């Protein structure tokens, strides 16, 4: 077991830090509070990702054949950590490089690849992920948005909800029902968001502007060439897509940085002398480190080419615990951060609440751990 | 970064698995609060498992793995201090090795008996070999270790040229690695019982009220494992304090749940669960408990006020 970074990994991290220091505007900490899906950040991300691409830092972990440099999962982790701890200046484009691009390469038709990949590798595309529906959250396979084949078109009717980036996205990676089978009746359409019949409504949220939306599909017609993969193949494809996403965002990294920032502020303000505050900070530190090492155990497996199994749910839940403890620490000892005294801490707090819900809720992770890590008998359905 | 085991570590653990097998299978009916086996202690010493920390290629990182693995056995053996603390003191120091804090002398001491080596952590590090008159055995104690009370501290003790802070770092690593194994074994034992036992026509473990708390215990236990292994690899004082803190906090969070989920069976000495959980109870207060370890971590990470 080696818990130290190699010189090369450390140099890669430093390169990213240097890039961020040279590129982000001076008022970035305040600016980034707009939230990763806000119009301001989305626009900024286009310029930022373009520069990342020029420096070979947008898709370095993609295989060489598809325009990457074939860097291993550790580099992917370092990249994700440095971007997230900086407030995710890639905005919604992080999804492109993590899974939309690789999925297009694996399952897309040549025409789809030609159409969509250049904007992803150039750092200008913005996708949204049309999965959840009002009646289908954790139970995604119950989704009801329907796509009906009519001649050379699909006619789409239904509703998506909680869709991040939908207000500004150019394309939707849309899950819809083409058959009755719970999972094998689901297909994927790549739908341009300016197609007539699509209505997007932003939902005001605790986590910043533009993050979640309702998207209505009212007799939306897309050509059959928008079908991604085969009809009924959606479940298989998203399983592939989300393999890279199983660990989720490296939230433990921002949680740790927020915790350290809070401690620095407390020390400067004379708020660090009591035992209670130091004990609480240490609890938060232990949970951050537990989440980080549990995540690194998964990255180790990936780096060795092994399949990542249900243990990633354990790392995910550990991250939720860390995220909450840091947020609670700040609320208790530095409440002024949530007013406007410390933009970085506010940014952490605002984003942190999502950890236990988005990309698979915490209780679903516990169900997976119970079933597949502890191998307990399943709940009856 | 690479958290996989080295081939040497895999070999050590394989050998340890073979050694441990017969002890795992030992009959556990009505064992009393603590279970020990002199044969196991001899086999461990004979196999050199407690000395891996002296080997610079294996180091404390491998000692941590050994301690974690051994703690999963129902038999308590004095492996943690010998494997993880003793390399600081030199191989002239005998076993069992009993750790005491100079300002907390009334506490029950694990494995203390006549002839044991007592290491005293104060401002400096000293040790002595206990005599019969210094020791009162506590056969009725509610702990999963054999314990005794240290009645007096002799004036004449051997000085060790080792920094007391470093000693505490190793002690914390030992505590965390041992806790990781205890937690894992206790969790496995509860999962087995709740999978087998049926109520309301279903296995207990199919009820979500239990499943989620067991899954959360898995998350915490996994965290203790990785923090302990990291501290054993880095020997960093902050890592060690965080590992000890997380171990004690996890024990606090899960031990009563574990007994709870066993129903009355978890109150008996016929089921072995206590052989792990009642060891965790003694470790809960070591090195200042959660508060003490948290303050130590905070001090190392961020300095004082
Ligand atoms: C900030 C944010 C961004 C998002 N972005 C997108 C996006 O871009 N695209 C998209 O498609 N979706 C998105 N989502 C939606 C997200 O995927 C869902 O919120 C998530 O899958 C949970 O579904 P739900 O909100 O309907 O909660 P529910 O499924 O209603 O769950 C509510 C609670 O019940 C628990 N629960 C549910 N089922 C069980 C069970 N079987 N056992 C025990 N407990 C259970 C859950 O764990 C949760 O605690 C986003 C969500 C958030 C918060």
XYZ file of C-alpha atoms and ligand atoms in Angstrom:
739
model
C 0.000 0.000 0.000
C 1.403 3.301 -1.004
C -0.423 6.351 0.275
C 1.905 8.850 -1.362
C 1.543 10.416 -4.787
C 4.187 9.590 -7.335
C 6.321 12.496 -8.513
C 4.506 12.377 -11.820
C 1.065 12.476 -10.171
C 2.156 15.364 -7.965
C 3.468 17.220 -11.004
C 0.162 16.695 -12.799
C -1.709 18.120 -9.835
C 0.648 21.075 -9.710
C 0.125 21.673 -13.403
C -3.607 21.873 -12.801
C -3.165 24.216 -9.855
C -0.911 26.454 -11.937
C -3.430 26.435 -14.753
C -6.233 27.400 -12.369
C -4.166 30.147 -10.753
C -3.286 31.600 -14.135
C -6.760 31.266 -15.630
C -9.445 31.926 -13.020
C -10.427 35.577 -12.586
C -9.474 37.417 -9.408
C -13.018 37.510 -8.093
C -13.569 33.822 -8.822
C -14.531 32.792 -5.288
C -17.409 35.210 -5.273
C -18.228 34.595 -8.912
C -18.370 30.811 -8.509
C -21.221 31.216 -6.050
C -23.489 31.542 -9.026
C -23.516 27.767 -9.030
C -22.202 25.412 -11.683
C -25.372 25.621 -13.768
C -25.932 29.361 -13.661
C -25.901 31.352 -16.902
C -22.805 33.242 -15.717
C -20.827 30.123 -14.963
C -22.040 28.284 -18.039
C -20.764 31.086 -20.191
C -17.524 31.309 -18.284
C -17.089 27.523 -18.599
C -17.090 27.763 -22.388
C -13.995 29.954 -22.323
C -12.430 28.012 -19.479
C -12.921 24.585 -21.064
C -11.606 25.903 -24.370
C -8.394 26.847 -22.611
C -8.285 23.507 -20.806
C -8.607 21.817 -24.191
C -5.773 23.896 -25.650
C -3.560 22.818 -22.773
C -4.524 19.157 -23.144
C -6.308 19.179 -19.784
C -9.922 18.736 -20.834
C -9.919 15.036 -21.696
C -6.484 13.723 -20.677
C -8.007 10.536 -19.236
C -9.740 9.571 -22.481
C -8.089 6.836 -24.507
C -5.634 8.081 -27.131
C -7.814 6.707 -29.962
C -10.584 9.117 -29.039
C -8.495 12.190 -28.563
C -7.256 11.770 -25.025
C -3.852 10.984 -23.614
C -4.792 7.691 -22.017
C -3.909 8.870 -18.507
C -4.900 6.442 -15.775
C -7.782 6.736 -13.274
C -5.507 8.434 -10.735
C -5.058 11.341 -13.110
C -8.783 11.414 -13.707
C -9.255 11.573 -9.931
C -6.696 14.343 -9.534
C -8.335 16.301 -12.340
C -11.783 15.905 -10.785
C -10.484 16.865 -7.335
C -8.711 20.001 -8.471
C -11.675 21.188 -10.506
C -14.203 20.500 -7.777
C -12.135 22.082 -5.023
C -11.808 25.156 -7.216
C -15.612 25.399 -7.439
C -15.945 23.426 -10.712
C -15.128 26.062 -13.321
C -16.052 23.532 -16.014
C -19.688 23.988 -14.968
C -21.885 21.341 -16.535
C -19.175 20.316 -18.954
C -17.679 17.973 -16.378
C -20.394 15.524 -17.453
C -19.223 15.651 -21.050
C -15.714 14.611 -20.259
C -16.673 12.090 -17.605
C -19.320 10.125 -19.417
C -21.141 11.743 -22.341
C -18.074 11.716 -24.593
C -16.901 8.186 -23.773
C -20.471 6.899 -24.199
C -20.781 8.586 -27.587
C -17.566 6.933 -28.672
C -18.717 3.522 -27.570
C -22.340 3.510 -28.675
C -22.847 6.430 -31.042
C -23.320 6.124 -34.797
C -20.557 7.717 -36.903
C -22.955 10.534 -37.725
C -23.705 11.135 -34.035
C -20.023 11.129 -33.213
C -19.251 13.603 -35.978
C -22.057 15.813 -34.896
C -21.462 15.914 -31.163
C -17.847 15.135 -30.357
C -16.079 18.230 -31.738
C -18.013 20.556 -29.429
C -17.224 18.314 -26.459
C -13.501 18.145 -27.133
C -13.467 21.837 -27.985
C -15.037 22.690 -24.636
C -18.206 24.366 -25.860
C -20.949 21.736 -25.618
C -23.473 21.647 -22.805
C -25.570 18.545 -22.299
C -28.357 17.763 -19.939
C -29.339 14.412 -18.564
C -33.031 13.680 -18.947
C -33.499 10.749 -16.600
C -35.627 11.607 -13.534
C -39.343 12.217 -13.787
C -41.930 13.383 -11.291
C -42.929 9.775 -10.612
C -39.523 8.209 -11.163
C -36.600 9.223 -8.991
C -34.765 6.433 -7.250
C -37.015 4.017 -9.115
C -35.759 5.229 -12.461
C -36.951 2.189 -14.406
C -40.550 3.226 -13.779
C -40.147 6.216 -16.103
C -43.052 7.044 -18.387
C -41.944 9.650 -20.914
C -42.849 7.937 -24.150
C -41.244 7.948 -27.573
C -43.371 6.557 -30.332
C -41.971 5.622 -33.695
C -44.036 7.304 -36.437
C -42.534 6.813 -39.886
C -39.013 8.225 -39.839
C -39.555 10.130 -36.606
C -40.010 9.597 -32.926
C -42.766 11.548 -31.226
C -41.896 12.269 -27.615
C -44.393 13.094 -24.887
C -43.814 13.351 -21.183
C -41.991 15.212 -18.491
C -38.570 15.213 -16.898
C -37.665 16.883 -13.630
C -34.602 17.951 -11.614
C -32.762 18.236 -14.910
C -29.546 20.164 -14.341
C -28.355 22.592 -17.021
C -31.569 22.152 -19.038
C -32.086 25.891 -19.379
C -28.903 26.384 -21.366
C -28.050 22.928 -22.659
C -27.829 22.324 -26.384
C -28.604 18.601 -26.252
C -30.524 16.274 -23.973
C -29.454 12.706 -23.298
C -33.033 11.552 -22.925
C -34.340 8.324 -21.471
C -37.770 7.411 -22.764
C -40.072 4.471 -23.000
C -40.393 2.699 -26.326
C -41.693 -0.600 -24.946
C -43.489 -2.032 -21.943
C -40.671 -4.027 -20.352
C -39.508 -2.166 -17.234
C -35.873 -1.903 -18.264
C -35.706 -3.307 -21.788
C -38.495 -0.995 -22.839
C -36.320 2.090 -22.332
C -34.384 3.792 -25.120
C -32.129 6.811 -25.462
C -32.713 9.731 -27.787
C -30.250 12.554 -28.330
C -32.557 15.520 -28.521
C -31.521 19.064 -29.491
C -32.993 21.321 -26.839
C -34.249 23.811 -29.426
C -36.607 21.233 -30.917
C -40.162 22.608 -31.026
C -42.394 21.251 -28.265
C -39.781 21.361 -25.481
C -40.525 23.693 -22.595
C -38.042 24.253 -19.807
C -38.960 25.779 -16.485
C -36.296 26.573 -13.904
C -37.132 25.501 -10.357
C -35.856 27.856 -7.671
C -33.565 25.895 -5.383
C -31.408 25.994 -2.268
C -28.352 25.225 -4.307
C -28.059 28.158 -6.666
C -29.483 29.402 -9.896
C -30.192 27.275 -12.903
C -29.433 23.978 -11.294
C -32.718 22.165 -11.520
C -35.535 22.325 -14.007
C -38.693 20.762 -15.255
C -38.611 19.828 -18.915
C -41.866 19.187 -20.754
C -42.005 17.238 -24.006
C -45.117 18.040 -25.923
C -45.339 16.084 -29.125
C -41.655 16.657 -29.766
C -40.591 15.204 -33.106
C -37.046 14.018 -33.637
C -35.741 11.985 -36.559
C -35.108 8.282 -35.984
C -31.400 9.021 -36.369
C -31.593 10.568 -32.899
C -31.935 7.072 -31.454
C -28.778 6.288 -29.527
C -27.797 2.633 -29.616
C -30.673 0.302 -30.275
C -34.221 0.526 -29.082
C -34.382 -0.956 -25.605
C -30.654 -0.673 -25.036
C -30.771 2.269 -22.635
C -30.271 0.315 -19.424
C -27.133 -1.365 -20.741
C -25.762 1.927 -22.039
C -26.297 3.917 -18.872
C -24.691 1.136 -16.863
C -21.604 1.686 -19.001
C -21.867 5.462 -18.794
C -22.145 5.529 -15.070
C -19.287 3.152 -14.327
C -17.003 6.168 -14.283
C -19.498 8.087 -12.220
C -20.068 5.523 -9.530
C -17.780 7.229 -7.100
C -19.462 10.483 -7.953
C -17.931 13.884 -7.576
C -14.886 13.936 -5.226
C -16.810 15.959 -2.687
C -14.492 14.903 0.122
C -11.879 17.187 -1.428
C -13.939 20.369 -1.228
C -15.246 19.334 2.180
C -11.668 19.085 3.401
C -10.720 22.433 1.909
C -13.787 24.094 3.426
C -12.976 22.595 6.809
C -9.395 23.897 6.627
C -10.606 27.306 5.522
C -13.071 27.432 8.402
C -10.356 26.501 10.877
C -8.063 29.223 9.503
C -10.815 31.808 9.870
C -11.625 30.643 13.397
C -7.988 30.805 14.403
C -7.644 34.314 13.014
C -10.776 35.408 14.886
C -9.754 33.887 18.198
C -12.446 31.222 17.925
C -10.151 28.237 18.164
C -9.303 28.044 21.839
C -12.209 25.982 23.124
C -11.956 22.217 23.147
C -15.387 21.706 21.629
C -14.548 23.472 18.384
C -11.327 21.547 17.945
C -12.976 18.227 18.698
C -15.685 18.932 16.148
C -13.132 19.909 13.508
C -11.264 16.664 14.125
C -14.435 14.600 13.682
C -14.994 16.327 10.370
C -11.381 15.652 9.434
C -11.677 11.955 10.232
C -14.775 11.607 8.053
C -13.160 13.493 5.152
C -10.122 11.261 5.319
C -12.243 8.119 5.628
C -14.179 9.125 2.513
C -11.005 9.944 0.627
C -9.229 6.688 1.433
C -12.347 4.609 0.761
C -12.611 6.333 -2.619
C -8.938 5.743 -3.352
C -9.414 2.050 -2.661
C -11.903 2.041 -5.530
C -9.611 4.047 -7.796
C -6.867 1.509 -7.053
C -9.114 -1.224 -8.423
C -9.955 0.793 -11.500
C -6.307 1.587 -12.104
C -5.628 -2.143 -12.104
C -8.342 -2.706 -14.652
C -10.645 -4.476 -12.205
C -14.386 -4.013 -12.315
C -15.675 -1.668 -9.660
C -18.410 -3.258 -7.648
C -20.829 -2.315 -4.895
C -18.046 -1.079 -2.627
C -18.248 2.200 -4.498
C -21.589 2.745 -2.745
C -19.751 2.516 0.557
C -17.324 5.230 -0.519
C -20.250 7.320 -1.731
C -22.011 7.080 1.613
C -18.758 7.901 3.430
C -18.583 11.042 1.318
C -22.098 12.034 2.342
C -21.103 11.669 5.995
C -18.019 13.851 5.486
C -19.891 16.482 3.557
C -22.533 16.820 6.245
C -20.142 16.949 9.170
C -18.136 19.773 7.595
C -21.290 21.709 6.754
C -22.568 21.252 10.307
C -19.236 22.399 11.676
C -19.390 25.623 9.675
C -23.019 26.298 10.581
C -22.282 25.867 14.254
C -19.032 27.782 14.530
C -19.036 30.220 11.591
C -22.665 30.988 10.763
C -21.600 34.282 9.193
C -20.200 32.216 6.328
C -23.749 31.496 5.221
C -24.503 35.187 5.184
C -21.755 36.468 2.972
C -18.600 36.668 5.028
C -16.805 33.720 3.446
C -17.853 33.022 -0.139
C -15.877 29.813 -0.374
C -17.561 28.325 2.684
C -20.916 29.479 1.434
C -20.257 27.819 -1.892
C -19.391 24.566 -0.132
C -22.460 24.759 2.032
C -24.757 25.464 -0.842
C -23.526 22.551 -2.932
C -23.022 20.074 -0.107
C -26.658 19.331 0.581
C -26.883 17.584 -2.780
C -24.424 14.844 -1.808
C -27.049 12.487 -0.422
C -29.529 12.886 -3.268
C -28.135 13.493 -6.746
C -26.749 10.588 -8.765
C -28.311 7.972 -6.513
C -29.720 8.774 -3.072
C -27.898 7.787 0.108
C -30.472 5.194 1.153
C -30.161 3.556 -2.235
C -26.427 3.289 -1.584
C -27.213 1.660 1.764
C -29.535 -0.795 0.006
C -26.727 -1.699 -2.388
C -24.264 -2.166 0.470
C -26.747 -4.371 2.323
C -27.465 -6.494 -0.755
C -24.125 -6.740 -2.424
C -21.390 -5.920 0.081
C -22.865 -7.501 3.201
C -24.849 -9.994 1.088
C -27.883 -9.787 3.330
C -31.134 -11.329 2.178
C -33.052 -8.856 0.054
C -36.114 -6.967 1.104
C -39.282 -8.486 -0.314
C -40.775 -6.324 -3.055
C -0.997 6.412 -4.892
C -1.801 2.716 -4.928
C -3.688 1.043 -2.119
C -3.187 -2.525 -3.250
C -1.256 -4.998 -1.124
C 2.333 -5.781 -2.061
C 3.188 -9.376 -2.913
C 5.041 -9.664 0.400
C 1.985 -8.454 2.271
C -0.214 -10.923 0.436
C 2.194 -13.713 1.382
C 2.206 -12.683 5.056
C -1.593 -12.542 5.162
C -1.918 -15.895 3.409
C 0.361 -17.499 5.956
C -1.559 -15.823 8.762
C -4.843 -17.091 7.345
C -3.577 -20.660 7.472
C -2.418 -20.177 11.020
C -5.713 -18.597 12.057
C -8.058 -21.174 10.513
C -8.164 -23.714 13.340
C -8.705 -20.948 15.891
C -11.566 -19.550 13.880
C -13.219 -22.931 14.008
C -12.764 -23.356 17.766
C -15.971 -24.106 19.692
C -17.205 -20.855 21.213
C -19.973 -22.010 23.475
C -19.910 -20.356 26.879
C -16.487 -18.812 26.643
C -16.777 -16.253 29.411
C -16.131 -12.612 28.732
C -12.652 -13.100 27.349
C -11.192 -15.947 25.372
C -7.476 -16.547 25.066
C -5.418 -19.442 23.783
C -1.769 -19.873 24.745
C -1.334 -22.077 21.671
C -2.269 -19.146 19.457
C 0.178 -16.858 21.250
C 2.960 -19.407 20.783
C 2.112 -19.950 17.133
C 2.155 -16.216 16.457
C 5.496 -15.762 18.176
C 6.933 -18.858 16.504
C 5.778 -17.752 13.072
C 7.402 -14.357 13.515
C 4.137 -12.577 12.711
C 4.534 -10.094 15.505
C 8.008 -9.144 14.287
C 7.140 -7.999 10.769
C 7.379 -4.390 11.968
C 11.103 -4.855 12.542
C 11.637 -5.740 8.889
C 12.197 -2.510 6.968
C 10.648 -3.986 3.825
C 7.430 -4.915 5.612
C 7.341 -2.278 8.321
C 4.489 -1.070 10.481
C 2.239 -1.025 7.410
C 2.376 -4.815 7.309
C 2.165 -5.038 11.096
C -1.101 -3.101 10.808
C -2.474 -5.696 8.418
C -1.437 -8.510 10.744
C -3.077 -6.867 13.738
C -6.290 -6.207 11.843
C -6.471 -9.814 10.701
C -5.752 -11.242 14.136
C -8.346 -9.046 15.802
C -10.995 -10.832 13.765
C -10.311 -14.005 15.693
C -12.563 -14.644 18.652
C -9.448 -15.256 20.744
C -7.847 -12.132 22.193
C -4.103 -12.118 21.710
C -1.618 -9.436 22.585
C -0.606 -8.733 19.027
C -1.293 -5.035 18.581
C 1.279 -3.612 20.980
C 3.864 -6.258 20.236
C 3.604 -5.847 16.472
C 3.188 -2.081 16.266
C 4.664 -0.502 19.415
C 7.515 -2.883 20.213
C 9.571 -2.040 17.097
C 10.103 1.386 18.702
C 11.471 -0.134 21.886
C 13.683 -2.837 20.452
C 13.370 -6.587 20.423
C 14.897 -6.889 23.885
C 11.523 -5.955 25.315
C 9.452 -8.953 26.357
C 5.833 -9.779 25.814
C 3.034 -9.425 26.495
C 3.445 -5.714 26.199
C 1.036 -3.688 28.321
C 0.464 -0.019 27.615
C -0.388 2.410 30.385
C -0.627 6.168 30.584
C 1.221 7.575 33.553
C -1.677 9.751 34.649
C -4.336 7.035 34.358
C -3.081 4.245 36.520
C -6.352 2.921 37.853
C -7.592 1.645 34.542
C -7.790 -2.035 33.733
C -4.744 -2.983 31.689
C -5.007 -5.524 28.894
C -2.933 -8.677 29.308
C -1.315 -7.424 32.510
C 0.045 -10.232 34.682
C 3.157 -11.119 36.568
C 6.092 -11.076 34.153
C 4.396 -8.844 31.580
C 6.314 -5.817 30.319
C 4.532 -2.597 31.214
C 5.278 0.416 29.037
C 4.530 3.706 30.748
C 3.785 6.665 28.535
C 4.298 9.919 30.360
C 6.500 12.778 29.273
C 9.106 10.145 28.596
C 8.809 6.458 27.904
C 9.783 3.925 30.510
C 9.070 0.275 31.142
C 9.309 -2.418 33.791
C 8.520 -6.063 34.193
C 5.535 -6.478 36.492
C 5.869 -8.434 39.711
C 3.058 -10.355 41.364
C 2.697 -7.673 44.035
C 2.082 -4.938 41.493
C -0.789 -6.705 39.812
C -4.367 -7.491 40.815
C -6.106 -9.739 38.332
C -9.707 -8.787 37.535
C -11.332 -12.038 36.478
C -14.820 -10.576 36.877
C -14.218 -7.586 34.596
C -16.758 -6.952 31.847
C -14.201 -6.809 29.072
C -13.281 -9.110 26.222
C -9.624 -9.081 27.254
C -7.948 -10.581 30.254
C -7.310 -7.483 32.368
C -5.629 -6.601 35.623
C -5.198 -3.503 37.707
C -1.742 -2.061 38.174
C -1.445 -1.435 41.910
C 1.761 0.576 41.910
C 4.378 1.991 39.647
C 7.957 1.130 40.609
C 10.480 3.961 40.835
C 13.103 1.930 39.042
C 12.110 1.651 35.408
C 14.000 1.249 32.187
C 14.289 4.441 30.184
C 13.660 4.183 26.471
C 15.227 6.657 24.098
C 12.012 7.091 22.214
C 9.916 10.197 21.936
C 6.702 9.866 23.935
C 4.712 11.461 21.114
C 6.022 8.880 18.670
C 5.102 6.115 21.084
C 1.562 7.457 21.291
C 1.404 7.596 17.506
C 2.235 3.894 17.313
C -0.178 3.129 20.110
C -2.936 4.929 18.219
C -2.150 2.966 15.075
C -2.253 -0.265 17.068
C -5.604 0.704 18.570
C -7.083 1.597 15.196
C -5.819 -1.499 13.389
C -7.112 -3.754 16.150
C -10.455 -1.947 16.200
C -10.798 -2.360 12.437
C -10.537 -6.132 12.770
C -12.842 -6.255 15.801
C -15.461 -4.170 14.026
C -15.287 -6.271 10.877
C -15.650 -9.532 12.772
C -18.488 -8.225 14.935
C -20.316 -6.966 11.857
C -19.889 -10.284 10.069
C -21.161 -12.132 13.107
C -24.297 -9.965 13.321
C -24.908 -10.264 9.574
C -24.718 -14.048 9.816
C -27.195 -14.209 12.691
C -29.692 -11.780 11.197
C -29.521 -13.609 7.877
C -30.318 -16.913 9.505
C -32.931 -15.938 12.032
C -36.456 -15.493 10.780
C -39.242 -13.458 12.354
C -42.545 -12.573 10.747
C -41.714 -15.135 8.081
C -38.584 -13.330 6.857
C -34.928 -13.185 7.736
C -34.312 -10.331 10.180
C -31.740 -8.883 7.796
C -34.417 -8.326 5.166
C -35.940 -5.567 7.328
C -34.694 -2.185 6.210
C -34.552 -0.861 9.764
C -31.666 -3.246 10.367
C -30.217 -3.279 6.873
C -29.466 0.404 6.749
C -27.834 0.489 10.144
C -25.729 -2.532 9.239
C -24.788 -0.919 5.935
C -23.803 2.262 7.722
C -21.721 0.179 10.105
C -19.996 -1.272 7.049
C -19.202 2.217 5.789
C -17.751 3.245 9.145
C -15.817 0.001 9.558
C -14.350 0.372 6.094
C -13.298 3.891 7.037
C -11.582 2.669 10.203
C -9.733 0.066 8.159
C -8.422 2.569 5.646
C -7.525 5.219 8.194
C -5.657 2.626 10.240
C -3.802 1.303 7.204
C -2.925 4.795 6.076
C -1.592 5.731 9.503
C 0.407 2.499 9.635
C 1.920 3.325 6.265
C 2.669 7.010 6.875
C 3.332 6.943 10.651
C 2.021 10.479 10.558
C 0.776 11.644 13.976
C -2.308 13.323 12.545
C -3.228 10.230 10.547
C -2.792 8.119 13.676
C -4.947 10.386 15.823
C -7.694 10.513 13.180
C -7.603 6.733 12.856
C -7.915 6.247 16.617
C -10.699 8.829 16.781
C -12.642 7.204 13.954
C -12.178 3.781 15.537
C -13.542 4.897 18.885
C -16.345 6.910 17.330
C -17.344 3.934 15.202
C -17.336 1.612 18.198
C -19.612 4.081 19.977
C -21.951 4.179 16.996
C -22.256 0.461 16.332
C -21.688 -1.665 19.428
C -25.138 -1.281 20.951
C -26.786 -1.721 17.560
C -24.930 -4.969 17.055
C -26.157 -6.428 20.326
C -29.611 -5.014 19.730
C -29.975 -6.793 16.393
C -29.197 -10.139 18.013
C -32.101 -9.852 20.444
C -31.666 -11.823 23.640
C -29.103 -14.000 21.881
C -26.821 -10.967 21.961
C -27.046 -10.867 25.765
C -25.733 -14.383 26.199
C -22.251 -15.734 26.585
C -23.292 -18.539 24.251
C -22.995 -16.339 21.214
C -19.481 -14.987 20.571
C -20.391 -11.402 19.606
C -19.118 -10.029 22.914
C -15.674 -11.446 22.218
C -15.277 -8.609 19.733
C -17.552 -5.892 21.058
C -16.384 -6.117 24.658
C -12.842 -5.655 23.428
C -13.950 -2.517 21.616
C -15.376 -1.287 24.908
C -11.986 -1.340 26.557
C -10.345 0.382 23.595
C -12.978 3.139 23.698
C -11.276 4.978 26.532
C -7.635 4.575 25.597
C -5.454 7.580 24.850
C -8.046 9.992 26.135
C -10.955 8.454 24.250
C -12.628 10.293 21.398
C -12.083 13.704 22.923
C -8.422 13.079 23.616
C -7.729 11.691 20.174
C -9.712 14.451 18.515
C -7.709 17.100 20.365
C -4.479 15.344 19.456
C -5.524 15.300 15.798
C -6.525 18.962 15.880
C -3.256 19.928 17.508
C -1.232 18.137 14.845
C -3.317 19.305 11.914
C -3.887 22.917 12.836
C -1.809 23.768 15.907
C -3.164 25.297 19.082
C -5.183 28.441 19.475
C -28.992 19.060 -7.560
C -29.611 17.931 -8.276
C -29.366 17.765 -9.617
C -29.965 16.742 -10.317
N -29.720 16.647 -11.649
C -30.370 15.710 -12.356
C -30.216 15.651 -13.770
O -29.469 16.435 -14.357
N -30.906 14.747 -14.454
C -31.737 13.847 -13.838
O -32.308 13.024 -14.499
N -31.913 13.874 -12.491
C -31.245 14.784 -11.747
N -31.425 14.834 -10.381
C -32.363 13.931 -9.776
C -31.743 12.812 -8.976
O -31.213 11.836 -9.814
C -32.841 12.286 -8.069
O -33.144 13.305 -7.154
C -32.461 11.044 -7.328
O -32.367 9.952 -8.197
C -33.464 10.720 -6.233
O -34.772 10.739 -6.714
P -35.913 11.628 -6.014
O -35.392 12.988 -5.851
O -37.151 11.424 -6.754
O -36.038 11.032 -4.577
P -36.940 9.739 -4.125
O -36.642 8.648 -5.040
O -38.354 10.242 -4.023
O -36.334 9.515 -2.748
C -36.639 10.288 -1.590
C -36.014 9.611 -0.381
O -36.510 8.285 -0.277
C -35.438 7.371 -0.260
N -35.793 6.123 -0.948
C -36.225 5.962 -2.209
N -36.351 4.664 -2.499
C -35.998 3.986 -1.389
C -35.881 2.613 -1.067
N -36.152 1.649 -1.932
N -35.439 2.289 0.174
C -35.143 3.255 1.069
N -35.218 4.550 0.821
C -35.622 4.919 -0.394
C -34.314 8.073 -0.988
O -33.068 7.531 -0.654
C -34.502 9.492 -0.523
O -33.909 9.642 0.729
C -30.819 15.843 -9.655
C -31.053 15.987 -8.290
C -30.466 17.017 -7.598
C -30.739 17.165 -6.143
